[in-house]
XYZ file of C-alpha atoms in Angstrom:
575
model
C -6.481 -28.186 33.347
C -6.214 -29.649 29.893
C -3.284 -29.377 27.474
C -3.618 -29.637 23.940
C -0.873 -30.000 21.337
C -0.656 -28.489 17.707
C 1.609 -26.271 15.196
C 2.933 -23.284 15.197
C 2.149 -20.718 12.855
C 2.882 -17.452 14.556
C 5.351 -17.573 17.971
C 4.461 -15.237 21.224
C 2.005 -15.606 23.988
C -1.067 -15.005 24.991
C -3.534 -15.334 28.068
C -7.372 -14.438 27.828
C -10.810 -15.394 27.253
C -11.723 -17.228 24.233
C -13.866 -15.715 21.089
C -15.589 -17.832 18.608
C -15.877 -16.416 15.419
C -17.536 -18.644 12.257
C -16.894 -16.866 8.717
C -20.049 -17.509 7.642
C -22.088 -15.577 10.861
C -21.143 -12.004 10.061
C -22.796 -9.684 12.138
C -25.512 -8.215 10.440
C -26.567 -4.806 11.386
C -30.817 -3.904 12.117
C -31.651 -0.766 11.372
C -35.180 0.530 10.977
C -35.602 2.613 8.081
C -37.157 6.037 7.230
C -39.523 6.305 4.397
C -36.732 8.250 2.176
C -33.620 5.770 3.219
C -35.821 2.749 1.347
C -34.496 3.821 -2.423
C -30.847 4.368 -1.148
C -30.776 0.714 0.478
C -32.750 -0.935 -2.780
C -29.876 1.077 -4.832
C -27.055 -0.038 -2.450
C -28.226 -4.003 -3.006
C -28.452 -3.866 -6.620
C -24.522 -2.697 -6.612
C -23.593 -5.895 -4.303
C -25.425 -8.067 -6.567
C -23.766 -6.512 -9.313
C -20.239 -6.759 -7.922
C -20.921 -10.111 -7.266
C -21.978 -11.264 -10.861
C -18.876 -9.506 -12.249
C -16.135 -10.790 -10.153
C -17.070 -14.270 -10.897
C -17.809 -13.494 -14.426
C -14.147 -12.250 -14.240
C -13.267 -15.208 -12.629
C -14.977 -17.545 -14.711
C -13.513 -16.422 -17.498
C -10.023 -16.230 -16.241
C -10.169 -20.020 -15.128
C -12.307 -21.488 -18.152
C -9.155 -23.417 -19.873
C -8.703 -24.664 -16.217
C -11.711 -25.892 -14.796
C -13.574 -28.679 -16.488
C -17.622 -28.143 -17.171
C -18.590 -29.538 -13.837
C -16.395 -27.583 -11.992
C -17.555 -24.720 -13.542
C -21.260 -25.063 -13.340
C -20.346 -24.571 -9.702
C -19.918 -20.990 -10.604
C -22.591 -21.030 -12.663
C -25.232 -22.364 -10.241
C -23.191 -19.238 -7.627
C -24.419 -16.986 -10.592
C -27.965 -18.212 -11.256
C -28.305 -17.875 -7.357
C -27.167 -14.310 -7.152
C -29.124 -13.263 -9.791
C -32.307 -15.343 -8.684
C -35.737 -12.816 -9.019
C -37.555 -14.088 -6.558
C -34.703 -14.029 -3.792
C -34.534 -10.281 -5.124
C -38.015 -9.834 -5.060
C -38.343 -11.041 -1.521
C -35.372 -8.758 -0.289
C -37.099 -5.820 -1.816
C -40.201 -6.889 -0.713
C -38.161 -7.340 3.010
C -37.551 -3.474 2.675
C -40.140 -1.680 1.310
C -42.564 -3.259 3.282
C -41.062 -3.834 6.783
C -38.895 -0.964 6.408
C -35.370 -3.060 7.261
C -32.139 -2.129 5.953
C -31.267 -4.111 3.106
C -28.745 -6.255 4.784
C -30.947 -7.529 7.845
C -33.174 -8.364 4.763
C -31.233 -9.883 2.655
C -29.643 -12.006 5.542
C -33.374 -13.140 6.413
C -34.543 -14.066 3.196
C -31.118 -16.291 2.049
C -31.331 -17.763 5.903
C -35.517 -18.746 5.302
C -33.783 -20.671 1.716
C -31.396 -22.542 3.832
C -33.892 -23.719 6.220
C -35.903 -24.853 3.556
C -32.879 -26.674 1.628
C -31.956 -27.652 4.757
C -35.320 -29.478 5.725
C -35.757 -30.980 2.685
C -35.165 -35.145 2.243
C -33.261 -35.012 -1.224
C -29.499 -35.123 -0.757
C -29.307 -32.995 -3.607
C -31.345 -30.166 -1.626
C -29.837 -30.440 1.015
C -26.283 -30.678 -0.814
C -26.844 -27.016 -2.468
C -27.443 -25.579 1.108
C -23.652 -25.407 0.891
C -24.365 -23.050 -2.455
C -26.413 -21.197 -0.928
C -24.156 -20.602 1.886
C -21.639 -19.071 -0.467
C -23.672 -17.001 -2.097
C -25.055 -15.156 1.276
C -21.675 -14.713 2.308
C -20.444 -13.656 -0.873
C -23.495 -10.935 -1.220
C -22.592 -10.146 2.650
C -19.306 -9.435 1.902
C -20.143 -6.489 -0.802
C -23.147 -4.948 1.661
C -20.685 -4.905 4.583
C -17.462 -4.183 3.610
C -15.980 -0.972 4.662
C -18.727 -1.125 6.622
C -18.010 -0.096 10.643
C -19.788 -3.439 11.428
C -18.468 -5.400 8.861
C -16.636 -7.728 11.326
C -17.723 -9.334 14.773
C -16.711 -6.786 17.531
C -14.257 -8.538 20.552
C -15.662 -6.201 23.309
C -12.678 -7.623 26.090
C -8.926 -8.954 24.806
C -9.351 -12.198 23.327
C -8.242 -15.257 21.976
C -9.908 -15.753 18.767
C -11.214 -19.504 18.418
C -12.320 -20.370 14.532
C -12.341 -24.084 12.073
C -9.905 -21.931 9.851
C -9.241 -18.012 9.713
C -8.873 -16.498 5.847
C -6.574 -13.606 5.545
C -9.251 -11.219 4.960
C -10.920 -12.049 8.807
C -7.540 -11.405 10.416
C -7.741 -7.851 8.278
C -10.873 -7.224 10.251
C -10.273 -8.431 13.415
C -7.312 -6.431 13.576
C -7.104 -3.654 15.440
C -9.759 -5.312 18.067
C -8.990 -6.735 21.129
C -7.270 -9.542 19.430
C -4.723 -11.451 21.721
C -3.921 -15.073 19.696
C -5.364 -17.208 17.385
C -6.462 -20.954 17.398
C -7.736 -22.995 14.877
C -8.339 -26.489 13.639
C -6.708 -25.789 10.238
C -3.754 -24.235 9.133
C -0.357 -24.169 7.815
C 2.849 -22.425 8.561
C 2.922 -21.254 5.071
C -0.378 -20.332 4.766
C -1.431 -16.655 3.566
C -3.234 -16.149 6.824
C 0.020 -17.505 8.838
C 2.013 -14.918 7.000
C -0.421 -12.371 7.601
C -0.024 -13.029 11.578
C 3.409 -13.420 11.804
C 3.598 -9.871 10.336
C 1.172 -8.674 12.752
C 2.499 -10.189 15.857
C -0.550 -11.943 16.572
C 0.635 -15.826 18.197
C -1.545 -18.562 16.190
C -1.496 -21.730 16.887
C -3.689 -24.484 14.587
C -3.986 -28.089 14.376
C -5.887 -28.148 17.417
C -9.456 -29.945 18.603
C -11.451 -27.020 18.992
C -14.199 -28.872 20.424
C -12.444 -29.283 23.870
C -12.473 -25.379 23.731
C -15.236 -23.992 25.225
C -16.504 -20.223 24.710
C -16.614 -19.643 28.802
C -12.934 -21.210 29.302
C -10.096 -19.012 29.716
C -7.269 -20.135 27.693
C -3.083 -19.548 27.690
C -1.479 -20.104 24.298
C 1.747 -20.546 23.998
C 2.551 -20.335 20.295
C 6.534 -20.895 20.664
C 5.574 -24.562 22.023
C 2.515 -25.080 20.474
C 0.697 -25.773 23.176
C -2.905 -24.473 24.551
C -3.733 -24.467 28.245
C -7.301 -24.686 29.104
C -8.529 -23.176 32.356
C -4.775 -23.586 34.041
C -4.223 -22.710 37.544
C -3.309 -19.571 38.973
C 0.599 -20.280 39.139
C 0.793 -21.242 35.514
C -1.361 -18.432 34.728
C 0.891 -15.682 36.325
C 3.998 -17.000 34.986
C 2.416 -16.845 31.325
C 1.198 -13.476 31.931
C 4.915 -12.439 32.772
C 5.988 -14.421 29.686
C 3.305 -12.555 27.507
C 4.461 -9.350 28.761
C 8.522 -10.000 27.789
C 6.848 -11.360 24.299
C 5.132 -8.004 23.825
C 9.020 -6.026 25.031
C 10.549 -8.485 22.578
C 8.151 -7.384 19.286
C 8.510 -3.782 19.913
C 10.359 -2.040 16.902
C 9.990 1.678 18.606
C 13.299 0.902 19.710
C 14.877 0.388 16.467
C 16.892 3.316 15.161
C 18.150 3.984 11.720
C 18.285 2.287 8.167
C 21.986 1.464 8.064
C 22.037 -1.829 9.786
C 25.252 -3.556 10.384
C 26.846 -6.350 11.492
C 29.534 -6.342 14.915
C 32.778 -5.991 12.139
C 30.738 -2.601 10.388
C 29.415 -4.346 7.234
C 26.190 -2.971 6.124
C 23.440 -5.615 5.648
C 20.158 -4.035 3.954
C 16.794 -4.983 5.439
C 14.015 -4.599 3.758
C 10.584 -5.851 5.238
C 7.417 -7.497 2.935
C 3.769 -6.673 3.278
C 0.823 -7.687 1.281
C -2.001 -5.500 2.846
C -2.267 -1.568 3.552
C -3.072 -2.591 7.293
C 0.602 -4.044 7.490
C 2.107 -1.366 5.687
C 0.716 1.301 8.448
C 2.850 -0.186 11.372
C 6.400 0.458 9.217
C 8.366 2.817 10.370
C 10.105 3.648 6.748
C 13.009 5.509 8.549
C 14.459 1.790 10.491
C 13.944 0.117 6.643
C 15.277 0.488 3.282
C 12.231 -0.088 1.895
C 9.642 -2.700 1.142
C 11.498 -5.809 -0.356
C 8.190 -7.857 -0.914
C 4.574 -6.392 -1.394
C 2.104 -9.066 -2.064
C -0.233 -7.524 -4.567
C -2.627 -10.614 -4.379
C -3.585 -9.664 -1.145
C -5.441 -6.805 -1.961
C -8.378 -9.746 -3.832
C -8.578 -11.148 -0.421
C -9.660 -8.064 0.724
C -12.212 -7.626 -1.644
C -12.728 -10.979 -2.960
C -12.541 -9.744 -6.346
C -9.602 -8.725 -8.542
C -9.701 -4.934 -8.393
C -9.790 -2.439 -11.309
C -7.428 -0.401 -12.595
C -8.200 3.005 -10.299
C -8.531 0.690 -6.981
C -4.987 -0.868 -7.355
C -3.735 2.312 -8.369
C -4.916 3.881 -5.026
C -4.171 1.326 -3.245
C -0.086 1.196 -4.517
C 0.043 5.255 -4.314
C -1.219 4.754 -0.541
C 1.811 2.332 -0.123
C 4.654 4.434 -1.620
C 3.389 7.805 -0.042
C 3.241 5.969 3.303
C 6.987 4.996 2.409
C 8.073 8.162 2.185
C 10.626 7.831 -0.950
C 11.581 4.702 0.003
C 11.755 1.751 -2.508
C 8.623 -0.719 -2.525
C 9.094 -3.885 -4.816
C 5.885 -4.438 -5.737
C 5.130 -8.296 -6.863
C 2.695 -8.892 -9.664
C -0.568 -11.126 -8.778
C 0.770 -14.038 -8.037
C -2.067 -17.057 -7.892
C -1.357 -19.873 -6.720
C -4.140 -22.415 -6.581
C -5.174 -21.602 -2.695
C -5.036 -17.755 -3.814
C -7.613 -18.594 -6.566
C -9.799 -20.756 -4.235
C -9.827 -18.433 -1.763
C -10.768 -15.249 -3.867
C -13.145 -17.541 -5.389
C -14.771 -18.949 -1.889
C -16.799 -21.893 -3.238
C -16.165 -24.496 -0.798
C -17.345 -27.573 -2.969
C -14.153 -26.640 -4.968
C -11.651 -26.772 -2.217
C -12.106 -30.457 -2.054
C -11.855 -31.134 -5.876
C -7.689 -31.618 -7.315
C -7.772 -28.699 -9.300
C -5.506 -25.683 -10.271
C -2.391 -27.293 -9.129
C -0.274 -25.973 -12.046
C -1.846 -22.404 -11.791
C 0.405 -19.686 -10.608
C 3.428 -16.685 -11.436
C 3.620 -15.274 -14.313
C 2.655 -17.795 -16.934
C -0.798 -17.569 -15.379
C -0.423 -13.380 -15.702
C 1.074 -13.814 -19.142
C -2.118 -16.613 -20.289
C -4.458 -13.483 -18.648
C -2.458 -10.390 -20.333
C -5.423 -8.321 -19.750
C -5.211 -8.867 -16.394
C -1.374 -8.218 -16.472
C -1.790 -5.163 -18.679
C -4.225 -3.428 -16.251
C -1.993 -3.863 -13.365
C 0.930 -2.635 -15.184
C -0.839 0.285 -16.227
C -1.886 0.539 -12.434
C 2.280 0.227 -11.307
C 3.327 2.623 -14.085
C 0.903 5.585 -12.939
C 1.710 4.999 -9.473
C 5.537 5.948 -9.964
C 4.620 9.116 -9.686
C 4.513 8.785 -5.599
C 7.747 7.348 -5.244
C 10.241 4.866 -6.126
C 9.055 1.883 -7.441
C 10.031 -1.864 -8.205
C 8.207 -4.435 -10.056
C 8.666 -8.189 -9.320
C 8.012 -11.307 -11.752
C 7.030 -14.282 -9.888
C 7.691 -18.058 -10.101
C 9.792 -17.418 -13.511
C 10.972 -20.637 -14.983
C 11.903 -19.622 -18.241
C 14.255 -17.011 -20.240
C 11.004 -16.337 -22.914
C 8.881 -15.521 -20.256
C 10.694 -13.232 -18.652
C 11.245 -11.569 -22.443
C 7.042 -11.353 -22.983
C 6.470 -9.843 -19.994
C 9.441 -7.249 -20.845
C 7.832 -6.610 -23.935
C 4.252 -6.402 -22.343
C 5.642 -3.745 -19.959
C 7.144 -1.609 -22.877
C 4.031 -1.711 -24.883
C 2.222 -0.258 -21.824
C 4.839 2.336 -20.916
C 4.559 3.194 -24.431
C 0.632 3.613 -23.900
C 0.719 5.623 -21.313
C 1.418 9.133 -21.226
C 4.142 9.227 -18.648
C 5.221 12.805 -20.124
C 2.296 14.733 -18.663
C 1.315 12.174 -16.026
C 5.190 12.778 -14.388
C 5.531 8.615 -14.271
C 8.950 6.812 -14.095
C 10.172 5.698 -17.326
C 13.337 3.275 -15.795
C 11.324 0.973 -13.154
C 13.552 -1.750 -12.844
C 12.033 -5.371 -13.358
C 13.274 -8.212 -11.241
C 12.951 -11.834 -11.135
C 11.746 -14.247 -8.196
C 13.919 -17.584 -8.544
C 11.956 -19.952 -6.962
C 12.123 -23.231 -8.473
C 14.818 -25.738 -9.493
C 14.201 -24.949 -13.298
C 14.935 -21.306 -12.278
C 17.940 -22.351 -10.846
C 18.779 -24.483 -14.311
C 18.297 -20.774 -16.262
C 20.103 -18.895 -13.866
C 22.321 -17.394 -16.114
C 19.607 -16.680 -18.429
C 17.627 -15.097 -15.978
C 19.935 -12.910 -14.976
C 20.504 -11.136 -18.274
C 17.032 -10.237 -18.826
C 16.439 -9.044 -14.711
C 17.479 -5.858 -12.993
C 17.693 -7.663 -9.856
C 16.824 -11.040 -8.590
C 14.962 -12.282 -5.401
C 15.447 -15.591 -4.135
C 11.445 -16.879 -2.862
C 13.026 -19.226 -0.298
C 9.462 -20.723 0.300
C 8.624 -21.748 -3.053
C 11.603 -22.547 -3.634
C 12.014 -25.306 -0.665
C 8.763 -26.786 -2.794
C 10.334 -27.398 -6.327
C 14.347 -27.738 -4.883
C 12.945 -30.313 -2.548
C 9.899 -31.967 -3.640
C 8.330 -30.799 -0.133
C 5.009 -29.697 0.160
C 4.002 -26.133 1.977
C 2.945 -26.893 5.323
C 3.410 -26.383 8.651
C 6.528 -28.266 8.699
C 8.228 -25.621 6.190
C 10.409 -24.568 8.729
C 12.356 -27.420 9.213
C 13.527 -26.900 5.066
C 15.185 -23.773 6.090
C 18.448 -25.873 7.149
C 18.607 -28.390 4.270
C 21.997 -28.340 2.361
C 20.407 -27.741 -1.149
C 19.094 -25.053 -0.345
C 22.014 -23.193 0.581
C 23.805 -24.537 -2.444
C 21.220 -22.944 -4.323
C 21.325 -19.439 -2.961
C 24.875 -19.891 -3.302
C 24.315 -20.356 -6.749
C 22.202 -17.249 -7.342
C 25.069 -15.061 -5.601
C 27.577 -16.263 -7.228
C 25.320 -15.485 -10.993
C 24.297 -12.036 -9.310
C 27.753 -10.847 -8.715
C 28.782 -12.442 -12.353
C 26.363 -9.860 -13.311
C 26.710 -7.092 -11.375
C 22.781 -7.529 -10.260
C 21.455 -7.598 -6.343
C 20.090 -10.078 -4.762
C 17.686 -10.380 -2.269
C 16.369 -13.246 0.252
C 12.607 -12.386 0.253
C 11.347 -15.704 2.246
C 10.434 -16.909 5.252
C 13.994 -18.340 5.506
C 15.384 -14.741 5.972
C 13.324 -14.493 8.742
C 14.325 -17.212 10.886
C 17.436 -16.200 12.620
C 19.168 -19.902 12.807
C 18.701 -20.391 8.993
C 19.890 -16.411 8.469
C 23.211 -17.117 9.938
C 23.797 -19.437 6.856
C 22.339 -17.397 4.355
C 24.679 -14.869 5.546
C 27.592 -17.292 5.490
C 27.096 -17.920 1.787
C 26.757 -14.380 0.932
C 23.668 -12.581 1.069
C 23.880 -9.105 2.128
C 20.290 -8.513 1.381
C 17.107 -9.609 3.348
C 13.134 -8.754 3.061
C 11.236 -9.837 6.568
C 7.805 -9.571 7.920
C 7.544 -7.049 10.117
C 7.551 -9.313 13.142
C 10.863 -10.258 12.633
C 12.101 -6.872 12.517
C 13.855 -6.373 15.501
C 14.707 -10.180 16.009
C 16.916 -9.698 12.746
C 18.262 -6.514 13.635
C 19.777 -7.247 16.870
C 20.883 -10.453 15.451
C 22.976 -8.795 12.702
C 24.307 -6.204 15.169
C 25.935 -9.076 17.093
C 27.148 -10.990 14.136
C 31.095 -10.609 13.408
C 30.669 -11.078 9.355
C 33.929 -11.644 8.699
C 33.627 -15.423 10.829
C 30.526 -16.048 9.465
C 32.045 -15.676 6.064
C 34.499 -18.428 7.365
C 31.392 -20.674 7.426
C 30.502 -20.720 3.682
C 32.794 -23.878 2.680
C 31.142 -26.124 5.652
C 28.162 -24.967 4.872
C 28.498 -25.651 1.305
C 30.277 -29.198 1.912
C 27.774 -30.560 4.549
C 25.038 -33.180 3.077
C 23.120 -33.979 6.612
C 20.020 -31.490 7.882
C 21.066 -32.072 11.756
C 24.643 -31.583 11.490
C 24.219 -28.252 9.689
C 21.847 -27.144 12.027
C 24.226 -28.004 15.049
C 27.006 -25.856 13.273
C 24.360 -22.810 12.423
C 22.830 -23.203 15.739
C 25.906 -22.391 17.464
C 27.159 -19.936 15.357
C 24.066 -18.255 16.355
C 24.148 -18.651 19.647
C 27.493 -16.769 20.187
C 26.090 -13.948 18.010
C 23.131 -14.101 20.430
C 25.810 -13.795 23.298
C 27.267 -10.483 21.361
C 23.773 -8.812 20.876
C 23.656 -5.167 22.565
């Protein structure tokens, strides 16, 4: 038996097989063709070419004041690729003749290039195999998705083995037969580690994948992280008891009601965040008071694209119908520099020092066409139910004030008489970085509400970057001084406040947040019922008692020794 060490991303357990999956190997279907399907499949490849040129045209555009002309000649040579005649030629060629569906084709003919690049004895060649690489996958992507087969199928539970795993694979794998997740890179505050924590699904990552082999059975035990390979049969059944309590312990069937309180009766609101349609299924909107946090980002991982007008509007009608006339706070794109390499999925750009001021709403406000059509988008949408709109990573008063405006022109564009939209959507501000925390005052006269991005804000407060070790910010002093802070300006104010990060979530670091005064939370949807149970045992009024120590102390350990056992008496009280 072998043990290997890594981080955690995603707690729980799991015991199973292993399953490799490699992003660039999607599972291409064969399908013989009739005589009449030929036009239909020529028809359905020029679209996916299409959508390909004009979501990096869109991109390309968006990031040309960011990118120097090297760096974009990368998308240029993804372009010329895409649009190459006689790799179309040879696809149609592929299916007219032989009578294959147009992705088997298309798949052949792009794998024949890379052969051939691949073969070749210039480094330059054999460099732009890596191009080429993109551009099959990207083409793949738009002749597969929504596709049944678009994703590998786990025929037996699983624990999914991978270099990295993108937010928009764990959207397809789940629903399988998916029982963990290992890979060799990975943060804690990665999109795809949110995405799993909300989903329940235990991921562990730093981890040698190489002394994982596809016929070993594995036991991952994400609370440690630690991976047993092959382990022995006593190890095995006491991790297959543990995974079963895990599964008991992330079961919110048994959570009752909205009005959540603490052990003394005071009423804490929980709210939970999502960022794709997938997570917003599994919420029970009757245990909630709403969605706190909805990632509207996500939705370009999805489709690695920015979507129209019409598709976000779908897709933020599905999410307030599903809610049921509960309030969704729905965050504007918000793209950071991962977000932006990721929708753009060039890999030669991931290792280049770029984007790293990109982001929140200066980026939307530098973009307003981008900003108007999702506006527009948020604004017809009201119609289905009570809506919230969310500026991120604000620094400053102004831009707060030009996205105000922005949003007034729009409402005043639209024609929310006969289309039955809201008129009175309240605006809110994410406060998120120390210069936030300079304007807070400011701020707060221009927002409806305010929502303290705990993540972010560990970042700029504390000069830390967002990793897997983001966890251990959650029990620095400053940063309870500077939720303290935005209380104390939200109460000045008569605004709400909310605690929308990952900070909220963990239950040590909640019992501080708490003690300085936050009565509002937004979790992932994993953390549901640990939050809930933790609240019911809390006695508020002792936690209360807490704030001055909290708000004194200057050492990470010794707070966490008083929080820790503050917690563990609630834990005691829990029922």
């Amino acid at each position: 038996m072998k043990v290997i060490e890594g981080y955690r991303i995603s707690p729980g357990i799991a015991v199973g097989p292993v399953y490799y999956i490699e992003r660039t190997n999607y599972f291409v279907p064969k399908v013989n063709l009739k005589a009449q399907e030929v036009p239909l499949e020529l028809l359905k490849f020029r679209k996916a070419v299409g959508k390909a040129i004009t979501e990096l045209n869109e991109l390309k555009e968006l990031l040309k004041d960011k990118l120097s002309d090297d760096q974009l000649q990368l998308i240029n040579a993804q372009l010329m690729a895409i649009a190459d005649e006689e790799m179309i030629k040879e696809v149609f060629k592929h299916v007219t003749r032989s009578r294959k569906n147009v992705a088997w084709a298309y798949n052949e003919v792009m794998s024949q290039y890379e052969r051939m690049l691949g073969d070749s004895s210039s480094r330059y060649q054999s460099e732009r195999m890596v191009d080429l690489s993109d551009v099959k996958r990207r083409v793949l992507h738009h002749l597969l998705f929504n596709e049944k087969y678009n994703a590998p199928k786990i025929q037996v539970p699983s624990i999914v083995i991978c270099e990295r795993i993108a937010p928009s694979d764990l959207i397809h794998l789940h629903g399988q037969e998916i029982l963990g997740i290992i890979t060799r890179y990975g943060g804690y505050d990665s999109h795809s580690g949110i995405l799993a924590r909300a989903l329940n699904i235990p991921y562990v990552s730093g981890i040698n994948i190489d002394e994982i082999s596809d016929s070993d059975k594995v036991i991952l035990d994400a609370d440690t992280a630690r991976v047993f390979v092959n382990p022995d049969s006593v190890l095995e059944k006491e991790y297959l008891e543990r995974q079963k309590k895990f599964r008991q312990r992330i079961d919110i069937k048994s959570i009752e009601g909205e009005e959540h309180q603490t052990r003394d009766g005071v009423k804490i609101g929980i709210y939970v965040n999502a960022g794709f349609y997938e997570e917003v299924k599994l919420i029970k909107p009757s245990v909630v008071k709403g969605i706190g946090l909805f990632r509207t980002e996500y939705i370009c991982f999805e489709k690695n694209a920015i979507p129209d007008e019409d598709e976000q509007f779908e897709l933020y009608t599905k999410v307030l119908l599903h809610m049921d006339g509960k309030p969704v706070t729905f965050r504007i794109f918000d793209f950071g520099r991962d977000k932006i390499l990721d929708i753009l999925d060039i890999k030669a750009l991931r290792k280049k020092e770029i984007l790293e001021d990109t982001g929140g709403i200066r980026f939307a406000l530098e973009n307003p066409s981008l900003l108007v059509t999702q506006f527009r988008a948020l604004i017809r949408s009201s119609t289905n139910g009570e809506i919230k709109i969310l500026l991120p990573l604000v620094n400053e008063v102004e831009e707060v004030e030009r996205a105000r405006a922005l949003f007034k022109k729009v409402m005043n564009e639209t024609d929310c008489r006969s289309l039955g939209c809201k008129t009175d959507i309240p605006i809110g501000v994410m406060i998120e970085t120390d210069r936030a925390i300079e304007n807070l005052e400011g701020l707060a006269q221009k927002a409806d509400f305010l929502s303290i991005g705990t993540n972010d804000l560990a970042v700029y407060l504390l000069g830390k970057k967002r990793d897997e070790y983001m966890i251990k910010n959650h029990y620095h002093p400053e940063m309870f001084r500077a939720v303290k802070k935005v209380v104390e300006v939200g109460e000045k104010f008569n605004i709400p406040v909310y605690v929308c990060g990952e900070m909220a979530a963990d239950p040590i670091a909640l019992i501080g947040l708490m003690g300085v005064g936050i009565r509002s939370i937004s979790v992932n949807l994993s953390s549901l019922k640990i939050v809930t149970e933790l609240i019911a045992g809390i006695n508020h009024k002792e936690i209360r008692k807490l704030e001055k120590l909290i708000l004194k102390e200057r050492d990470i350990v010794s707070l966490y020794k008083l929080l820790n056992e503050t917690y563990l008496d609630a834990v005691k009280n829990q029922t």
